[in-house]
Amino acid sequence: MHLVRHHAYEFGVRGVDPNALSFDLTTAIARKDKIVGGIISGIHSGLKKNSGITFLTGRAEFTSPVDIRLDGQAITADKSILAVGATPTVPTIPGLDEAGFITNNEALKLGALPASMIIIGGGYIGIEFAQMYARFGTGVTLLGRAPRLMPKEEPELSGQLEEILQSEGIKVHTSTEVIRAGRDDTSRYVISRNGEVEQRMNAEIILLATGRTARVDGLGLEQAGVDLNGAFLKTDDQLNTTAPNIWSLGDANGGQMFTHRATYDGPIAALNAVKSLGRAVDYRVVPRAIFTEPALASVGLTEEEARQAGHAVKVGSYSFAHSGRGKALGQNEGLVKLVVDGDSREILGGHILGPHADMLIHEVVIAMQGRSTIETLAKAIHIHPTLNEIVKSAAKAVQ
Amino acid sequence: MDHYDLAVIGAGQGGLPAAHLAARLGAKVALIEMQQVGGT
């Protein structure tokens, strides 16, 4: 709808009245549910075909390292793999419970489009929902504790994305802490503090996106002999927990909490549990993406991180403003920035803000996985006209 | 009481490949999920 509203006329489409456009959240959620339902049914049929797997439904609780109680029934297992994921962290903000809030789980199930929303948390989840709901038509206020959104990302890129979000009408408050929340007759409110300045903000919905915690409530970790390390499970580099017969993978272990990381962990945990292969995980090259528009995707070290690690850093960057394909798409905001070790010429990091950044980043992922030098990327012939040419141009810009 | 070589707790995008590979390697696997397969 954003595209239609803002670009239809420019692209020569007539008969679209931007003011007459409206968005039906219920239809969008029903469509999402249908897609997810298809995926789930595919998973179930895959499980049914696998005679080696017995699928059991229920909440598992360890009563010993090998005994598991499961909603009334009990099983034993020589070994276990915990793939329990993580759940939204609820910070202790006075009045928050009384005010009422939602997390990302409920944010995809709302029955009606809220007129206004305060999002607490300036990380991936907060930012993605901020842009999504703002584009749906909700008035969004985004509160982040750090001095900038996405504080771990390359500042040039996250700064540019912050400007884009603001230009779309999202009210972004950084260095802002929420000190109280509540509810009055007509809406919910939060009291935020930035330095000495306190501010009251009202909204129909409060969405919490303040981090995640391993989903271990009621799992019986103590009886299993599995220790926590802060909010997450304690594991070694072979995904073994503190119980010698129990492994753990994915979000529950903290670190880079992405689906693709859990999917990478899965086979390693299985090999180590079943075949005692002692395989170690290698997280040197784990890409990440924020699914905004433009998207922000990155892999490896930022320029600052590379300097702190002692590298003689060289960087190269190139803007999508120079991309003919980007111009044709009407999407030429953003840039590619590559971080290189000046001595070995090995690529240490890649950072992309731009159209389809989540796909383009894989050029850098493959190059880094193979420990390629920047020259490999710079010399590789890229198809014209594609967005990928900007990655090559950034590589050529590295001195 | 049912006995398994391996219990995989959680049928999300990490638990599923773990369970499938473990079964392919010959283990008798129990895959346990309390909500919905596929993860969040």
Short mmCIF file of C-alpha atoms in Angstrom, two decimals:
data_model
loop_
_atom_site.label_atom_id
_atom_site.label_comp_id
_atom_site.label_asym_id
_atom_site.label_seq_id
_atom_site.Cartn_x
_atom_site.Cartn_y
_atom_site.Cartn_z
CA MET A 1 0.00 0.00 0.00
CA HIS A 2 2.94 2.29 0.78
CA LEU A 3 4.25 1.72 -2.73
CA VAL A 4 0.88 2.28 -4.35
CA ARG A 5 0.17 5.40 -2.32
CA HIS A 6 3.52 7.05 -2.92
CA HIS A 7 4.70 5.80 -6.29
CA ALA A 8 1.70 4.80 -8.42
CA TYR A 9 1.44 8.17 -10.14
CA GLU A 10 5.19 8.41 -10.72
CA PHE A 11 5.11 4.97 -12.37
CA GLY A 12 2.35 6.05 -14.71
CA VAL A 13 -0.52 4.27 -12.97
CA ARG A 14 -3.69 6.35 -13.16
CA GLY A 15 -7.00 6.00 -11.36
CA VAL A 16 -5.46 5.52 -7.91
CA ASP A 17 -6.66 8.04 -5.38
CA PRO A 18 -4.09 7.89 -2.56
CA ASN A 19 -6.61 9.40 -0.15
CA ALA A 20 -9.18 6.70 -0.91
CA LEU A 21 -6.80 3.84 -0.04
CA SER A 22 -7.47 1.97 3.16
CA PHE A 23 -5.93 -1.04 4.80
CA ASP A 24 -7.73 -4.02 6.32
CA LEU A 25 -5.57 -5.54 9.03
CA THR A 26 -7.88 -8.54 9.47
CA THR A 27 -7.44 -9.55 5.82
CA ALA A 28 -3.66 -9.15 6.04
CA ILE A 29 -3.51 -11.28 9.19
CA ALA A 30 -5.78 -13.92 7.64
CA ARG A 31 -3.44 -14.06 4.63
CA LYS A 32 -0.43 -14.42 6.92
CA ASP A 33 -2.21 -17.18 8.89
CA LYS A 34 -2.96 -19.03 5.65
CA ILE A 35 0.69 -18.91 4.60
CA VAL A 36 1.88 -20.01 8.04
CA GLY A 37 -0.79 -22.74 8.13
CA GLY A 38 0.53 -24.14 4.84
CA ILE A 39 4.06 -24.21 6.21
CA ILE A 40 2.92 -25.93 9.42
CA SER A 41 0.97 -28.57 7.55
CA GLY A 42 4.09 -29.25 5.44
CA ILE A 43 6.11 -29.72 8.62
CA HIS A 44 3.52 -32.15 10.03
CA SER A 45 3.47 -34.25 6.88
CA GLY A 46 7.28 -34.37 6.93
CA LEU A 47 7.16 -35.63 10.51
CA LYS A 48 4.52 -38.26 9.70
CA LYS A 49 6.74 -39.66 6.94
CA ASN A 50 9.67 -40.02 9.33
CA SER A 51 9.16 -43.29 11.20
CA GLY A 52 12.12 -42.56 13.46
CA ILE A 53 10.38 -39.60 15.07
CA THR A 54 7.50 -39.84 17.53
CA PHE A 55 5.75 -36.49 17.79
CA LEU A 56 4.43 -35.71 21.26
CA THR A 57 2.39 -32.68 22.26
CA GLY A 58 2.68 -31.15 25.70
CA ARG A 59 4.83 -29.25 28.13
CA ALA A 60 8.01 -31.14 29.01
CA GLU A 61 9.47 -31.13 32.49
CA PHE A 62 12.67 -32.91 33.45
CA THR A 63 12.46 -34.84 36.72
CA SER A 64 16.02 -36.14 36.27
CA PRO A 65 18.60 -35.81 33.44
CA VAL A 66 16.90 -38.75 31.66
CA ASP A 67 13.29 -38.61 32.93
CA ILE A 68 10.79 -36.28 31.31
CA ARG A 69 7.24 -35.73 32.46
CA LEU A 70 4.86 -34.66 29.76
CA ASP A 71 1.36 -33.55 30.74
CA GLY A 72 0.51 -36.72 32.63
CA GLN A 73 2.66 -39.22 30.76
CA ALA A 74 6.31 -39.92 31.43
CA ILE A 75 9.12 -40.88 29.06
CA THR A 76 12.80 -41.57 29.42
CA ALA A 77 15.51 -40.41 27.04
CA ASP A 78 19.21 -41.21 27.19
CA LYS A 79 19.98 -37.85 25.68
CA SER A 80 18.10 -34.62 25.05
CA ILE A 81 18.36 -31.56 22.86
CA LEU A 82 16.72 -28.41 24.15
CA ALA A 83 15.33 -26.33 21.30
CA VAL A 84 13.01 -24.29 23.48
CA GLY A 85 13.59 -20.85 21.98
CA ALA A 86 13.15 -17.56 23.77
CA THR A 87 10.27 -15.49 24.97
CA PRO A 88 9.93 -11.69 25.22
CA THR A 89 11.58 -10.18 28.28
CA VAL A 90 9.22 -8.07 30.36
CA PRO A 91 11.17 -5.32 32.12
CA THR A 92 10.18 -4.12 35.59
CA ILE A 93 8.45 -0.85 34.80
CA PRO A 94 6.08 0.35 37.53
CA GLY A 95 2.48 0.30 36.33
CA LEU A 96 3.20 -1.70 33.18
CA ASP A 97 1.07 -4.68 34.18
CA GLU A 98 -1.85 -2.44 35.09
CA ALA A 99 -1.47 -0.51 31.84
CA GLY A 100 -1.49 -3.72 29.80
CA PHE A 101 0.86 -4.38 26.91
CA ILE A 102 1.46 -6.68 23.98
CA THR A 103 4.61 -8.33 22.66
CA ASN A 104 5.58 -9.39 19.14
CA ASN A 105 3.46 -12.54 19.67
CA GLU A 106 0.24 -10.55 19.95
CA ALA A 107 1.30 -7.82 17.52
CA LEU A 108 0.60 -10.18 14.62
CA LYS A 109 -2.84 -11.08 15.91
CA LEU A 110 -4.51 -7.71 16.57
CA GLY A 111 -8.19 -7.68 15.66
CA ALA A 112 -8.22 -4.06 14.52
CA LEU A 113 -5.69 -1.49 13.50
CA PRO A 114 -4.80 0.67 16.53
CA ALA A 115 -4.85 4.43 16.07
CA SER A 116 -1.65 4.80 18.04
CA MET A 117 1.12 2.63 19.43
CA ILE A 118 4.11 3.18 21.72
CA ILE A 119 6.88 0.69 21.05
CA ILE A 120 9.42 0.22 23.83
CA GLY A 121 12.72 -1.07 22.42
CA GLY A 122 14.89 0.22 19.57
CA GLY A 123 16.24 -3.13 18.36
CA TYR A 124 15.24 -5.37 15.47
CA ILE A 125 11.74 -6.29 16.63
CA GLY A 126 10.80 -2.78 17.74
CA ILE A 127 11.95 -1.22 14.48
CA GLU A 128 10.28 -3.75 12.19
CA PHE A 129 6.92 -3.38 13.94
CA ALA A 130 7.31 0.41 14.06
CA GLN A 131 7.58 0.69 10.29
CA MET A 132 4.98 -1.99 9.61
CA TYR A 133 2.29 -0.38 11.79
CA ALA A 134 3.21 3.16 10.73
CA ARG A 135 2.71 2.12 7.11
CA PHE A 136 -0.58 0.45 8.00
CA GLY A 137 -1.69 3.85 9.32
CA THR A 138 -1.02 3.68 13.07
CA GLY A 139 0.64 6.67 14.76
CA VAL A 140 3.85 5.10 16.10
CA THR A 141 6.24 6.31 18.80
CA LEU A 142 9.44 4.31 19.13
CA LEU A 143 11.45 4.52 22.36
CA GLY A 144 15.04 3.26 22.56
CA ARG A 145 17.35 3.31 25.56
CA ALA A 146 20.59 3.56 23.57
CA PRO A 147 21.78 6.87 22.04
CA ARG A 148 20.82 5.52 18.62
CA LEU A 149 18.61 2.83 17.15
CA MET A 150 20.35 -0.50 16.51
CA PRO A 151 23.42 0.50 18.53
CA LYS A 152 25.41 -2.53 17.38
CA GLU A 153 25.04 -1.78 13.68
CA GLU A 154 27.28 0.42 11.54
CA PRO A 155 26.35 3.99 12.62
CA GLU A 156 26.17 5.41 9.07
CA LEU A 157 23.55 2.86 8.14
CA SER A 158 21.49 2.79 11.30
CA GLY A 159 21.53 6.61 11.35
CA GLN A 160 20.21 6.73 7.80
CA LEU A 161 17.49 4.20 8.60
CA GLU A 162 16.49 6.24 11.64
CA GLU A 163 16.07 9.29 9.39
CA ILE A 164 13.98 7.27 6.95
CA LEU A 165 11.72 6.04 9.75
CA GLN A 166 11.29 9.61 11.00
CA SER A 167 10.52 10.83 7.50
CA GLU A 168 7.67 8.29 7.40
CA GLY A 169 6.15 9.90 10.48
CA ILE A 170 7.48 7.60 13.21
CA LYS A 171 8.37 9.56 16.35
CA VAL A 172 11.76 8.21 17.41
CA HIS A 173 13.08 8.93 20.91
CA THR A 174 16.57 7.61 21.69
CA SER A 175 18.49 7.75 25.02
CA THR A 176 15.04 7.36 26.49
CA GLU A 177 14.07 5.21 29.42
CA VAL A 178 10.52 4.32 30.38
CA ILE A 179 10.11 4.93 34.09
CA ARG A 180 6.39 4.40 34.54
CA ALA A 181 3.32 3.24 32.67
CA GLY A 182 -0.38 3.34 33.35
CA ARG A 183 -3.87 3.59 32.01
CA ASP A 184 -6.42 6.37 32.14
CA ASP A 185 -10.01 6.50 30.93
CA THR A 186 -9.23 6.78 27.27
CA SER A 187 -5.80 5.33 26.67
CA ARG A 188 -2.57 3.88 27.96
CA TYR A 189 0.40 6.07 28.76
CA VAL A 190 4.09 5.88 29.55
CA ILE A 191 6.30 8.35 31.35
CA SER A 192 9.71 8.44 29.71
CA ARG A 193 12.90 10.12 30.78
CA ASN A 194 15.67 11.49 28.59
CA GLY A 195 18.36 12.95 30.86
CA GLU A 196 16.45 15.20 33.24
CA VAL A 197 13.47 15.63 30.95
CA GLU A 198 10.37 13.58 31.67
CA GLN A 199 7.60 13.23 29.14
CA ARG A 200 4.17 11.66 29.17
CA MET A 201 3.03 9.91 26.01
CA ASN A 202 -0.35 8.36 25.31
CA ALA A 203 -1.29 5.55 22.97
CA GLU A 204 -3.93 2.92 22.41
CA ILE A 205 -1.39 0.08 22.53
CA ILE A 206 1.97 -0.43 24.24
CA LEU A 207 4.20 -2.92 22.43
CA LEU A 208 7.18 -4.29 24.36
CA ALA A 209 10.28 -5.21 22.35
CA THR A 210 12.93 -5.09 25.03
CA GLY A 211 14.85 -8.28 24.44
CA ARG A 212 14.33 -11.99 24.93
CA THR A 213 14.87 -14.64 27.60
CA ALA A 214 15.29 -18.42 27.24
CA ARG A 215 11.90 -20.17 27.45
CA VAL A 216 12.70 -22.43 30.38
CA ASP A 217 9.82 -21.85 32.80
CA GLY A 218 8.67 -25.19 34.21
CA LEU A 219 11.29 -27.14 32.23
CA GLY A 220 12.87 -28.55 35.40
CA LEU A 221 16.39 -27.35 34.60
CA GLU A 222 17.58 -28.01 38.14
CA GLN A 223 16.50 -31.66 38.09
CA ALA A 224 18.13 -32.00 34.65
CA GLY A 225 21.40 -30.50 35.88
CA VAL A 226 21.30 -27.72 33.30
CA ASP A 227 22.64 -24.33 34.38
CA LEU A 228 21.71 -20.90 33.15
CA ASN A 229 24.13 -18.15 32.22
CA GLY A 230 22.08 -15.03 32.91
CA ALA A 231 18.86 -15.21 30.90
CA PHE A 232 20.10 -18.03 28.66
CA LEU A 233 21.28 -21.63 28.82
CA LYS A 234 24.94 -22.20 29.49
CA THR A 235 26.57 -24.23 26.71
CA ASP A 236 30.07 -24.98 25.43
CA ASP A 237 31.11 -24.58 21.79
CA GLN A 238 29.69 -28.05 21.04
CA LEU A 239 26.26 -26.93 22.31
CA ASN A 240 26.58 -29.21 25.33
CA THR A 241 24.89 -27.84 28.46
CA THR A 242 26.21 -28.39 31.97
CA ALA A 243 24.42 -31.78 31.90
CA PRO A 244 26.68 -34.16 29.90
CA ASN A 245 23.70 -35.84 28.15
CA ILE A 246 21.83 -32.65 27.25
CA TRP A 247 22.53 -30.22 24.40
CA SER A 248 20.88 -26.91 23.63
CA LEU A 249 20.52 -24.84 20.46
CA GLY A 250 19.21 -21.60 19.01
CA ASP A 251 17.69 -18.62 20.79
CA ALA A 252 17.69 -20.36 24.19
CA ASN A 253 21.49 -20.04 24.17
CA GLY A 254 21.40 -16.26 23.60
CA GLY A 255 23.89 -14.61 21.25
CA GLN A 256 22.60 -14.08 17.73
CA MET A 257 18.93 -14.97 18.07
CA PHE A 258 17.91 -15.65 14.50
CA THR A 259 16.05 -18.56 12.93
CA HIS A 260 18.94 -19.26 10.56
CA ARG A 261 21.32 -19.60 13.52
CA ALA A 262 18.98 -22.16 15.15
CA THR A 263 18.71 -24.03 11.85
CA TYR A 264 22.52 -24.08 11.65
CA ASP A 265 22.77 -25.33 15.25
CA GLY A 266 20.24 -28.16 14.77
CA PRO A 267 22.37 -30.69 12.83
CA ILE A 268 25.43 -29.93 14.97
CA ALA A 269 23.51 -30.69 18.16
CA ALA A 270 22.15 -33.89 16.57
CA LEU A 271 25.59 -35.10 15.41
CA ASN A 272 27.09 -34.43 18.83
CA ALA A 273 24.19 -36.01 20.73
CA VAL A 274 23.73 -39.09 18.55
CA LYS A 275 27.22 -39.75 17.22
CA SER A 276 29.38 -38.02 19.86
CA LEU A 277 31.24 -36.24 17.07
CA GLY A 278 32.31 -33.27 19.17
CA ARG A 279 31.57 -30.79 16.39
CA ALA A 280 32.04 -27.14 17.42
CA VAL A 281 29.82 -24.34 16.19
CA ASP A 282 31.46 -21.62 14.13
CA TYR A 283 29.68 -18.27 14.37
CA ARG A 284 32.35 -16.29 12.51
CA VAL A 285 29.95 -15.58 9.64
CA VAL A 286 26.35 -15.17 10.80
CA PRO A 287 24.41 -12.62 8.77
CA ARG A 288 21.57 -10.59 10.20
CA ALA A 289 18.81 -8.45 8.72
CA ILE A 290 16.21 -5.96 9.78
CA PHE A 291 13.23 -6.38 7.49
CA THR A 292 12.38 -2.74 7.06
CA GLU A 293 12.13 -0.96 3.74
CA PRO A 294 14.88 -0.31 2.87
CA ALA A 295 16.23 -3.33 4.71
CA LEU A 296 19.38 -3.25 6.78
CA ALA A 297 21.53 -6.37 6.58
CA SER A 298 25.01 -7.05 7.83
CA VAL A 299 27.59 -9.69 8.55
CA GLY A 300 30.85 -9.69 10.50
CA LEU A 301 32.51 -6.70 12.07
CA THR A 302 31.68 -3.01 11.90
CA GLU A 303 34.52 -0.62 11.12
CA GLU A 304 34.83 0.28 14.81
CA GLU A 305 34.78 -3.36 15.95
CA ALA A 306 37.50 -4.22 13.41
CA ARG A 307 39.69 -1.36 14.67
CA GLN A 308 39.18 -2.45 18.27
CA ALA A 309 40.18 -5.99 17.29
CA GLY A 310 43.52 -4.56 16.11
CA HIS A 311 43.07 -4.73 12.32
CA ALA A 312 44.63 -2.17 10.00
CA VAL A 313 41.21 -1.37 8.64
CA LYS A 314 40.33 -0.29 5.11
CA VAL A 315 36.75 0.46 4.13
CA GLY A 316 34.91 1.00 0.91
CA SER A 317 31.38 2.23 0.47
CA TYR A 318 29.03 3.00 -2.37
CA SER A 319 25.59 4.53 -2.44
CA PHE A 320 22.43 3.13 -4.02
CA ALA A 321 21.86 6.63 -5.36
CA HIS A 322 24.26 5.61 -8.18
CA SER A 323 22.29 2.48 -9.01
CA GLY A 324 20.34 2.59 -12.27
CA ARG A 325 18.35 -0.44 -11.17
CA GLY A 326 17.59 1.26 -7.84
CA LYS A 327 16.38 4.37 -9.68
CA ALA A 328 14.19 2.25 -11.96
CA LEU A 329 12.68 0.57 -8.91
CA GLY A 330 12.14 3.91 -7.23
CA GLN A 331 14.30 2.62 -4.39
CA ASN A 332 17.68 4.26 -4.25
CA GLU A 333 18.18 5.08 -0.61
CA GLY A 334 21.03 3.54 1.34
CA LEU A 335 24.57 2.31 0.85
CA VAL A 336 26.92 -0.66 0.96
CA LYS A 337 29.91 -0.47 3.30
CA LEU A 338 32.63 -3.12 3.37
CA VAL A 339 35.26 -3.52 6.09
CA VAL A 340 38.58 -5.10 5.11
CA ASP A 341 41.84 -6.04 6.79
CA GLY A 342 44.38 -3.81 5.05
CA ASP A 343 47.21 -6.33 5.35
CA SER A 344 45.59 -9.62 4.35
CA ARG A 345 42.84 -7.92 2.27
CA GLU A 346 40.36 -10.36 3.82
CA ILE A 347 36.79 -9.10 4.17
CA LEU A 348 35.91 -8.64 7.84
CA GLY A 349 32.42 -7.25 7.54
CA GLY A 350 29.70 -6.10 5.19
CA HIS A 351 26.85 -3.70 5.89
CA ILE A 352 24.03 -2.90 3.54
CA LEU A 353 21.13 -0.50 3.86
CA GLY A 354 19.08 -0.58 0.72
CA PRO A 355 16.53 -2.36 -1.44
CA HIS A 356 16.78 -6.14 -0.93
CA ALA A 357 19.76 -5.75 1.43
CA ASP A 358 18.69 -9.02 3.07
CA MET A 359 19.45 -10.82 -0.19
CA LEU A 360 22.42 -8.76 -1.37
CA ILE A 361 24.33 -9.42 1.87
CA HIS A 362 24.84 -13.03 0.78
CA GLU A 363 27.53 -11.90 -1.67
CA VAL A 364 29.55 -10.85 1.37
CA VAL A 365 28.50 -13.94 3.36
CA ILE A 366 29.88 -16.33 0.74
CA ALA A 367 33.03 -14.25 0.30
CA MET A 368 33.66 -14.22 4.06
CA GLN A 369 32.88 -17.91 4.46
CA GLY A 370 35.62 -18.66 1.90
CA ARG A 371 37.93 -16.06 3.46
CA SER A 372 38.08 -14.30 0.10
CA THR A 373 40.03 -11.13 -0.34
CA ILE A 374 38.21 -7.98 -1.31
CA GLU A 375 39.71 -8.28 -4.79
CA THR A 376 37.63 -11.41 -5.47
CA LEU A 377 34.47 -9.41 -4.91
CA ALA A 378 35.83 -6.39 -6.81
CA LYS A 379 36.88 -8.43 -9.85
CA ALA A 380 33.86 -10.75 -10.10
CA ILE A 381 31.73 -9.82 -13.12
CA HIS A 382 28.28 -8.72 -11.98
CA ILE A 383 25.19 -8.61 -14.21
CA HIS A 384 24.08 -5.19 -15.37
CA PRO A 385 21.68 -3.71 -14.43
CA THR A 386 21.33 -5.23 -10.95
CA LEU A 387 21.41 -3.95 -7.40
CA ASN A 388 24.34 -6.31 -6.82
CA GLU A 389 26.58 -4.03 -8.85
CA ILE A 390 26.63 -1.71 -5.81
CA VAL A 391 28.30 -4.45 -3.75
CA LYS A 392 31.01 -4.75 -6.42
CA SER A 393 31.38 -0.96 -6.56
CA ALA A 394 31.84 -0.81 -2.77
CA ALA A 395 34.51 -3.51 -3.08
CA LYS A 396 36.30 -1.51 -5.78
CA ALA A 397 36.17 1.55 -3.52
CA VAL A 398 38.29 -0.17 -0.86
CA GLN A 399 41.82 1.29 -1.13
CA MET B 1 7.18 -46.12 30.14
CA ASP B 2 8.31 -45.21 26.61
CA HIS B 3 12.03 -45.03 26.14
CA TYR B 4 13.87 -42.98 23.51
CA ASP B 5 17.49 -42.53 22.48
CA LEU B 6 16.92 -38.81 22.12
CA ALA B 7 14.27 -36.30 23.19
CA VAL B 8 14.17 -33.06 21.23
CA ILE B 9 12.23 -30.45 23.15
CA GLY B 10 10.83 -27.81 20.86
CA ALA B 11 9.76 -28.30 17.23
CA GLY B 12 10.88 -24.93 15.91
CA GLN B 13 13.37 -24.24 13.15
CA GLY B 14 16.23 -25.60 15.27
CA GLY B 15 14.52 -28.61 16.84
CA LEU B 16 13.09 -29.89 13.55
CA PRO B 17 16.38 -30.31 11.65
CA ALA B 18 17.95 -31.75 14.81
CA ALA B 19 15.17 -34.35 15.12
CA HIS B 20 15.21 -35.25 11.42
CA LEU B 21 18.98 -35.72 11.32
CA ALA B 22 19.03 -37.69 14.58
CA ALA B 23 16.40 -40.06 13.17
CA ARG B 24 18.38 -40.39 9.92
CA LEU B 25 21.40 -41.33 12.03
CA GLY B 26 19.36 -44.18 13.48
CA ALA B 27 18.21 -42.73 16.80
CA LYS B 28 14.72 -43.36 18.17
CA VAL B 29 13.57 -39.77 18.63
CA ALA B 30 10.77 -38.15 20.64
CA LEU B 31 10.01 -34.66 19.36
CA ILE B 32 8.06 -32.69 21.96
CA GLU B 33 6.18 -29.46 21.26
CA MET B 34 3.86 -27.57 23.60
CA GLN B 35 2.47 -25.00 21.16
CA GLN B 36 2.86 -25.11 17.42
CA VAL B 37 5.50 -26.62 15.18
CA GLY B 38 7.66 -24.25 13.18
CA GLY B 39 8.54 -21.94 16.04
CA THR B 40 7.76 -18.30 16.63
#
